[in-house]
């Protein structure tokens, strides 16, 4: 049986929502990357922007799960200035040696997602088995989104991940 860990950072809840759906659909453990300093409000936005632009690695809390104990690690980030959110950068710097098989996802307003996932892949040090992009608008209905479905089916194909897929959007109304 595959052990799967979904690791994510989320400042305003979109990436967390998707991470929870993925974890539920493929029976995975969930690890939230937690900031040591609050990041809310305009000051938090400003700090996030600067850290993303400068490629900084802020302090994060120690995680509860060890990625080396898992057969597959799924990493999720919001897009920040066409790049990876800085707390995810810190987590990957800490754990990249323990990541053999990874899949990646991001949420965004609509731009910079390919560049972000390319950078995330480079930070992981191994090619992603599958990649998923969801815009903020698509997040609330992501469980029935064909992109999420393809992402999970690809993981099932390449790593025999056991997935519980909900019906597709139009089938749900049939
Ligand atoms: C500092 C900052 C920079 C952002 N830069 C981008 C960007 O370059 N492209 C984009 O499409 N969205 C950008 N966004 C929007 C987020 O990617 C989007 O709202 C994402 O879903 C937030 O995820 P979260 O709710 O999990 O924090 C940015 C948001 C923040 C806070």
Tab-separated table of C-alpha atoms and ligand atoms in Angstrom:
chain	number	residue	atom	x	y	z
A	1	UNK	CA	0.000	0.000	0.000
A	2	UNK	CA	1.335	3.432	-0.967
A	3	UNK	CA	1.872	5.940	1.824
A	4	UNK	CA	1.150	9.443	0.601
A	5	UNK	CA	1.805	12.812	2.210
A	6	UNK	CA	0.225	16.057	0.997
A	7	UNK	CA	2.318	19.052	2.107
A	8	UNK	CA	1.116	22.588	1.508
A	9	UNK	CA	1.354	26.216	2.493
A	10	UNK	CA	-1.684	28.471	2.386
A	11	UNK	CA	-2.020	32.118	3.405
A	12	UNK	CA	-5.667	32.692	2.534
A	13	UNK	CA	-7.148	29.188	2.313
A	14	UNK	CA	-7.256	28.272	-1.407
A	15	UNK	CA	-4.270	25.928	-1.427
A	16	UNK	CA	-5.423	24.438	1.871
A	17	UNK	CA	-8.837	23.660	0.415
A	18	UNK	CA	-7.299	21.844	-2.578
A	19	UNK	CA	-4.770	20.035	-0.360
A	20	UNK	CA	-7.600	18.720	1.826
A	21	UNK	CA	-9.554	17.486	-1.188
A	22	UNK	CA	-6.519	15.704	-2.651
A	23	UNK	CA	-5.656	14.125	0.700
A	24	UNK	CA	-9.223	12.884	1.126
A	25	UNK	CA	-9.431	11.496	-2.424
A	26	UNK	CA	-6.159	9.581	-2.255
A	27	UNK	CA	-6.209	8.668	1.447
A	28	UNK	CA	-3.114	10.696	2.287
A	29	UNK	CA	-1.711	12.299	5.417
A	30	UNK	CA	-1.727	16.081	5.505
A	31	UNK	CA	1.076	18.421	6.556
A	32	UNK	CA	0.465	22.151	6.755
A	33	UNK	CA	3.572	24.326	6.545
A	34	UNK	CA	3.222	26.845	9.363
A	35	UNK	CA	4.894	30.257	9.499
A	36	UNK	CA	6.786	31.301	12.626
A	37	UNK	CA	5.612	34.916	12.104
A	38	UNK	CA	2.087	36.017	11.166
A	39	UNK	CA	1.618	36.936	7.516
A	40	UNK	CA	-1.820	38.527	7.454
A	41	UNK	CA	-2.801	42.051	6.344
A	42	UNK	CA	-0.912	44.456	4.131
A	43	UNK	CA	2.356	44.032	5.985
A	44	UNK	CA	2.108	40.272	5.518
A	45	UNK	CA	1.351	40.749	1.828
A	46	UNK	CA	4.345	43.044	1.476
A	47	UNK	CA	6.654	40.635	3.280
A	48	UNK	CA	5.379	37.724	1.172
A	49	UNK	CA	6.017	39.709	-2.002
A	50	UNK	CA	9.545	40.634	-0.988
A	51	UNK	CA	10.402	37.089	0.072
A	52	UNK	CA	9.081	35.707	-3.210
A	53	UNK	CA	10.909	38.263	-5.346
A	54	UNK	CA	14.200	37.866	-3.450
A	55	UNK	CA	13.948	34.063	-3.136
A	56	UNK	CA	14.197	34.167	0.678
A	57	UNK	CA	13.530	31.306	3.108
A	58	UNK	CA	11.558	32.432	6.183
A	59	UNK	CA	11.426	30.445	9.429
A	60	UNK	CA	8.739	27.773	9.588
A	61	UNK	CA	7.542	25.514	12.392
A	62	UNK	CA	8.892	21.990	12.650
A	63	UNK	CA	6.583	19.579	10.767
A	64	UNK	CA	4.702	16.622	12.245
A	65	UNK	CA	5.409	14.142	9.414
A	66	UNK	CA	8.698	12.860	7.998
A	67	UNK	CA	8.567	12.926	4.183
A	68	UNK	CA	11.117	10.101	4.003
A	69	UNK	CA	8.475	7.760	5.488
A	70	UNK	CA	6.248	8.191	2.415
A	71	UNK	CA	6.199	6.592	-1.068
A	72	UNK	CA	4.861	9.771	-2.628
A	73	UNK	CA	4.894	13.398	-1.471
A	74	UNK	CA	2.450	15.857	-3.061
A	75	UNK	CA	3.583	19.467	-2.600
A	76	UNK	CA	1.217	22.428	-2.963
A	77	UNK	CA	1.965	26.146	-3.101
A	78	UNK	CA	0.148	29.368	-3.899
A	79	UNK	CA	1.773	31.361	-6.738
A	80	UNK	CA	3.553	34.406	-5.326
A	81	UNK	CA	4.955	36.814	-7.905
A	82	UNK	CA	5.148	34.129	-10.570
A	83	UNK	CA	7.028	31.913	-8.138
A	84	UNK	CA	6.910	29.524	-5.185
A	85	UNK	CA	5.582	30.805	-1.831
A	86	UNK	CA	8.589	31.399	0.419
A	87	UNK	CA	7.559	29.033	3.289
A	88	UNK	CA	7.384	26.167	0.751
A	89	UNK	CA	10.888	27.116	-0.351
A	90	UNK	CA	12.066	26.709	3.264
A	91	UNK	CA	10.310	23.339	3.645
A	92	UNK	CA	11.857	22.001	0.420
A	93	UNK	CA	15.290	23.217	1.393
A	94	UNK	CA	14.899	21.256	4.638
A	95	UNK	CA	13.520	18.054	3.117
A	96	UNK	CA	14.589	17.783	-0.515
A	97	UNK	CA	17.002	14.905	0.267
A	98	UNK	CA	14.029	12.808	1.419
A	99	UNK	CA	11.893	13.305	-1.687
A	100	UNK	CA	12.074	10.421	-4.155
A	101	UNK	CA	8.668	10.654	-5.793
A	102	UNK	CA	6.843	13.965	-5.952
A	103	UNK	CA	3.724	15.443	-7.509
A	104	UNK	CA	3.047	19.172	-7.499
A	105	UNK	CA	0.120	21.556	-7.484
A	106	UNK	CA	-0.445	25.282	-7.194
A	107	UNK	CA	-3.312	27.733	-6.879
A	108	UNK	CA	-3.145	31.189	-8.417
A	109	UNK	CA	-5.053	34.201	-9.681
A	110	UNK	CA	-4.272	33.133	-13.239
A	111	UNK	CA	-0.648	33.852	-14.123
A	112	UNK	CA	2.819	32.468	-13.434
A	113	UNK	CA	1.723	28.898	-12.714
A	114	UNK	CA	3.998	27.111	-15.234
A	115	UNK	CA	7.029	29.074	-14.057
A	116	UNK	CA	6.101	28.315	-10.437
A	117	UNK	CA	5.749	24.568	-10.970
A	118	UNK	CA	9.014	24.481	-12.951
A	119	UNK	CA	10.779	26.205	-10.044
A	120	UNK	CA	9.119	23.880	-7.526
A	121	UNK	CA	10.237	20.867	-9.545
A	122	UNK	CA	13.814	22.154	-9.619
A	123	UNK	CA	13.716	22.662	-5.820
A	124	UNK	CA	12.480	19.090	-5.302
A	125	UNK	CA	15.426	17.757	-7.277
A	126	UNK	CA	13.355	15.174	-9.146
A	127	UNK	CA	10.819	15.390	-11.977
A	128	UNK	CA	7.200	15.609	-10.908
A	129	UNK	CA	5.051	12.545	-11.595
A	130	UNK	CA	2.052	14.839	-12.125
A	131	UNK	CA	1.294	18.578	-11.984
A	132	UNK	CA	-1.926	20.413	-11.273
A	133	UNK	CA	-2.875	24.095	-11.590
A	134	UNK	CA	-6.115	25.520	-10.211
A	135	UNK	CA	-7.164	29.147	-10.309
A	136	UNK	CA	-8.852	30.667	-7.255
A	137	UNK	CA	-12.159	30.593	-9.141
A	138	UNK	CA	-11.863	26.850	-9.757
A	139	UNK	CA	-10.941	26.008	-6.162
A	140	UNK	CA	-14.438	25.693	-4.582
A	141	UNK	CA	-15.512	23.090	-7.195
A	142	UNK	CA	-12.123	21.409	-7.531
A	143	UNK	CA	-13.375	17.985	-6.422
A	144	UNK	CA	-15.217	17.687	-9.722
A	145	UNK	CA	-12.645	19.525	-11.844
A	146	UNK	CA	-11.316	17.453	-14.780
A	147	UNK	CA	-7.800	18.780	-14.096
A	148	UNK	CA	-7.822	17.362	-10.567
A	149	UNK	CA	-9.235	14.118	-11.895
A	150	UNK	CA	-6.449	13.814	-14.514
A	151	UNK	CA	-3.864	14.588	-11.842
A	152	UNK	CA	-5.121	11.776	-9.596
A	153	UNK	CA	-5.543	9.323	-12.471
A	154	UNK	CA	-1.955	9.978	-13.528
A	155	UNK	CA	-0.786	9.184	-9.985
A	156	UNK	CA	-2.838	6.032	-10.050
A	157	UNK	CA	-1.235	5.069	-13.381
A	158	UNK	CA	2.389	5.756	-12.470
A	159	UNK	CA	2.399	4.929	-8.719
A	160	UNK	CA	-0.677	2.723	-8.294
A	161	UNK	CA	-2.185	5.324	-5.978
A	162	UNK	CA	-5.601	4.270	-4.717
A	163	UNK	CA	-8.021	7.106	-5.512
A	164	UNK	CA	-11.715	7.638	-4.774
A	165	UNK	CA	-12.933	9.765	-7.660
A	166	UNK	CA	-16.219	11.680	-7.485
A	167	UNK	CA	-18.345	11.835	-10.670
A	168	UNK	CA	-17.440	14.462	-13.290
A	169	UNK	CA	-19.208	17.857	-13.229
A	170	UNK	CA	-21.787	17.151	-15.972
A	171	UNK	CA	-22.373	13.562	-14.856
A	172	UNK	CA	-23.268	14.877	-11.390
A	173	UNK	CA	-26.298	16.698	-12.863
A	174	UNK	CA	-27.386	13.846	-15.155
B	1	LIG	C1	2.274	37.939	-2.273
B	1	LIG	C2	1.330	37.383	-3.305
B	1	LIG	C3	1.719	37.321	-4.634
B	1	LIG	C4	0.865	36.759	-5.599
B	1	LIG	N1	1.309	36.650	-6.888
B	1	LIG	C5	0.512	36.049	-7.812
B	1	LIG	C6	0.982	35.856	-9.166
B	1	LIG	O1	2.111	36.168	-9.529
B	1	LIG	N2	0.135	35.257	-10.058
B	1	LIG	C7	-1.138	34.876	-9.710
B	1	LIG	O2	-1.856	34.361	-10.571
B	1	LIG	N3	-1.591	35.019	-8.433
B	1	LIG	C8	-0.795	35.593	-7.481
B	1	LIG	N4	-1.246	35.729	-6.200
B	1	LIG	C9	-2.555	35.185	-5.853
B	1	LIG	C10	-2.413	33.802	-5.198
B	1	LIG	O3	-1.582	32.941	-5.942
B	1	LIG	C11	-3.779	33.125	-5.092
B	1	LIG	O4	-4.695	33.964	-4.436
B	1	LIG	C12	-3.672	31.795	-4.356
B	1	LIG	O5	-4.806	31.007	-4.625
B	1	LIG	C13	-3.556	32.032	-2.861
B	1	LIG	O6	-3.483	30.795	-2.215
B	1	LIG	P1	-3.791	30.665	-0.651
B	1	LIG	O7	-5.213	31.141	-0.464
B	1	LIG	O8	-3.632	29.222	-0.383
B	1	LIG	O9	-2.809	31.515	0.083
B	1	LIG	C14	-0.420	36.277	-5.230
B	1	LIG	C15	-0.810	36.370	-3.891
B	1	LIG	C16	0.041	36.891	-2.937
B	1	LIG	C17	-0.383	36.931	-1.482
